[in-house]
Coordinates of C-alpha atoms in Angstrom, one line a residue:
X20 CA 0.0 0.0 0.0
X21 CA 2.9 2.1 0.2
X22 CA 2.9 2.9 -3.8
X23 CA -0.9 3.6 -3.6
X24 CA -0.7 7.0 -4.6
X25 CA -4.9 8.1 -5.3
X26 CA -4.5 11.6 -4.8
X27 CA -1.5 11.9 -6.6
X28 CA -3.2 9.6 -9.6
X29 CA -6.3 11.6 -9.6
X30 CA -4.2 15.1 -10.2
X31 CA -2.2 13.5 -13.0
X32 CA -5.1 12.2 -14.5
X33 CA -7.2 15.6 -14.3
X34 CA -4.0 17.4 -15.7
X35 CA -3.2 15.0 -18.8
X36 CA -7.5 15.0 -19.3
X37 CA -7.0 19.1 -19.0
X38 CA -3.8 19.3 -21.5
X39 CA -5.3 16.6 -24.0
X40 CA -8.3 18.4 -24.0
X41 CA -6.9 22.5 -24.6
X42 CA -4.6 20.5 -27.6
X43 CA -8.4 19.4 -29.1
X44 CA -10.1 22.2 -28.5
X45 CA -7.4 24.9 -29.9
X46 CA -5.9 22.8 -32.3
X47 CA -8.1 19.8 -33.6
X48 CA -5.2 17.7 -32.8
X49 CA -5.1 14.5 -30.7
X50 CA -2.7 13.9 -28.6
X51 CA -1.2 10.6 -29.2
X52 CA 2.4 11.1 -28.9
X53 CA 3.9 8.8 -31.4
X54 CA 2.0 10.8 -34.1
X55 CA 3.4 13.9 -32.5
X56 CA 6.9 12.7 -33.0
X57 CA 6.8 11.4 -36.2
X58 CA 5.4 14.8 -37.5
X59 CA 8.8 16.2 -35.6
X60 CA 10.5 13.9 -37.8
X61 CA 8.8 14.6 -40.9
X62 CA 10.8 17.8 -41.8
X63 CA 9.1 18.6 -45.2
X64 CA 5.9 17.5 -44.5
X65 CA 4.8 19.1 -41.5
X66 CA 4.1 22.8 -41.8
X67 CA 6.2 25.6 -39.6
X68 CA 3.1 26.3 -37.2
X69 CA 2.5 22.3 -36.7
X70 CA 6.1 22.1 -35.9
X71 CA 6.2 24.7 -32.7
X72 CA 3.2 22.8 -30.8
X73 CA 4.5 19.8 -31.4
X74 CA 8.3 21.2 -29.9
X75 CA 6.2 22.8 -26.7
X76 CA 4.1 19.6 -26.1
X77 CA 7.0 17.1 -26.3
X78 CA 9.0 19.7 -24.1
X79 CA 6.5 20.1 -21.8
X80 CA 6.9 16.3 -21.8
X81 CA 10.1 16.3 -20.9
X82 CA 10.8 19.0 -18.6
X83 CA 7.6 18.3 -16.6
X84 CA 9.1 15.1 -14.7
X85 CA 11.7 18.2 -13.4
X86 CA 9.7 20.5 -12.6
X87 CA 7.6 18.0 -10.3
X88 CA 10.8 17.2 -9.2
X89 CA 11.1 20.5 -7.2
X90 CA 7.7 20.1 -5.4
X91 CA 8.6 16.5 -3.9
X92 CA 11.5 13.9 -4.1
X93 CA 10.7 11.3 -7.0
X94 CA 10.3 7.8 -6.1
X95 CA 13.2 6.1 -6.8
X96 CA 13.2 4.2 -9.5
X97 CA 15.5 0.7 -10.9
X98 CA 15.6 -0.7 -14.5
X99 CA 17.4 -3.9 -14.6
X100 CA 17.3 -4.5 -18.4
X101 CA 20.4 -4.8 -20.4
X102 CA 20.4 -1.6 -22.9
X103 CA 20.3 -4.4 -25.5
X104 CA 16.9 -5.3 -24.2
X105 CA 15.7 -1.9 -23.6
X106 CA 16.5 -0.7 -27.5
X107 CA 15.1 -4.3 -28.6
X108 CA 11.4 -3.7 -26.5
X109 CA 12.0 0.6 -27.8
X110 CA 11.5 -1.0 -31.6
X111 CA 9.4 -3.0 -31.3
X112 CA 7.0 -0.8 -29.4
X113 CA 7.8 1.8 -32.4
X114 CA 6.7 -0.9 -34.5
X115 CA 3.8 -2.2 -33.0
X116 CA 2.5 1.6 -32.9
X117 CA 3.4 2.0 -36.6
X118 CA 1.3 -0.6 -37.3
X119 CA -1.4 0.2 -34.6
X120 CA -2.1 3.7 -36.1
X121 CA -1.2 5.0 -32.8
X122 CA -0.4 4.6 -29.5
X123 CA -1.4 4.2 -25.8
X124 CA -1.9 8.0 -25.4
X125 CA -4.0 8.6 -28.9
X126 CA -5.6 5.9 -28.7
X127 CA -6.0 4.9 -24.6
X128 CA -6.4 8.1 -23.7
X129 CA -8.0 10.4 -27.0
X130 CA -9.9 7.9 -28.3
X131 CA -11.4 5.8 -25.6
X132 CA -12.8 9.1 -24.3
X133 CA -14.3 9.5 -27.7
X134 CA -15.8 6.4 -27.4
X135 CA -14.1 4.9 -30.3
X136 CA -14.5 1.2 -31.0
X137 CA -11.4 1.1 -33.1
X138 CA -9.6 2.9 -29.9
X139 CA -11.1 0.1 -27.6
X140 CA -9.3 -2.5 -29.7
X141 CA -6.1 -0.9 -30.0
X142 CA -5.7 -0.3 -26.6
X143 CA -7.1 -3.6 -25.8
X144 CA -4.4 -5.8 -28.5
X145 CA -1.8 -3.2 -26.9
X146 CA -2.8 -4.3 -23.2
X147 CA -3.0 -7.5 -24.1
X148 CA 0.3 -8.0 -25.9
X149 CA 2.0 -5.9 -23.0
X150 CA 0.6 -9.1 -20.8
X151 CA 1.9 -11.5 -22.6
X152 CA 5.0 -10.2 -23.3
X153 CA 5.6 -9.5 -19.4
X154 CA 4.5 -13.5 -18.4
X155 CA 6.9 -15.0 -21.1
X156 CA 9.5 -13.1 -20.2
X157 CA 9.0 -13.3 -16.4
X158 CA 7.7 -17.1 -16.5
X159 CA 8.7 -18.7 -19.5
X160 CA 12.2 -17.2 -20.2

């Protein structure tokens, strides 16, 4: 019960709902991450006002895990994967959102609040491979 965190979970929650929401509401745009990236990435493609919001969002992203830092002590945290497992698991997961149309944050987060069916069963097959993944390689291997 130590980890059980609800009032900590429920102000994350309410802030990604509140930032996913502003990004839909001013932009159009949903907020799946991986598509944000690959627009980063796509140089010619995406136009010169696409490619601020998506620098401000992603650095928001990254600066935000910092910036909590100064409130309170983060927990402490202890990866014991090789690097060779960690970039292994990185491309596949880029692959498996590639070929998902999306990811956990378009689809888990934008689209299952939209209701979307096709959302439900990404998240689900992304869930569910996540599970499988995680008992083979704890169980099996």
């Amino acid at each position: 019960m130590e980890n059980f965190t609800p009032i900590q979970s429920l102000i994350g929650g309410l802030l990604i709902g509140l930032s996913v929401s502003i990004l839909i509401l001013s932009s159009g745009k949903i907020a799946g991450i991986s598509g944000i990236v690959a627009g980063l990435m796509q140089f010619r493609n995406t136009s010169k006002d696409h490619y601020i919001w998506r620098i401000l969002f992603i650095t928001g992203l990254v600066i935000s895990s910092y910036l909590y830092s100064l409130l309170t002590p983060l927990p402490a945290s202890e990866i014991s994967a090789s690097y060779s497992t960690l970039m292994i698991a990185g491309l596949l997961v880029g692959f498996g959102t590639r070929m998902g149309s999306g990811c956990t944050s378009g689809h888990g987060i934008c689209g299952l609040s939209r209701l979307s069916l096709r959302s439900l069963i990404a998240s689900m097959s992304f869930m569910l491979s996540g599970f499988i993944v995680t008992y083979v390689l704890v169980h099996v291997i």
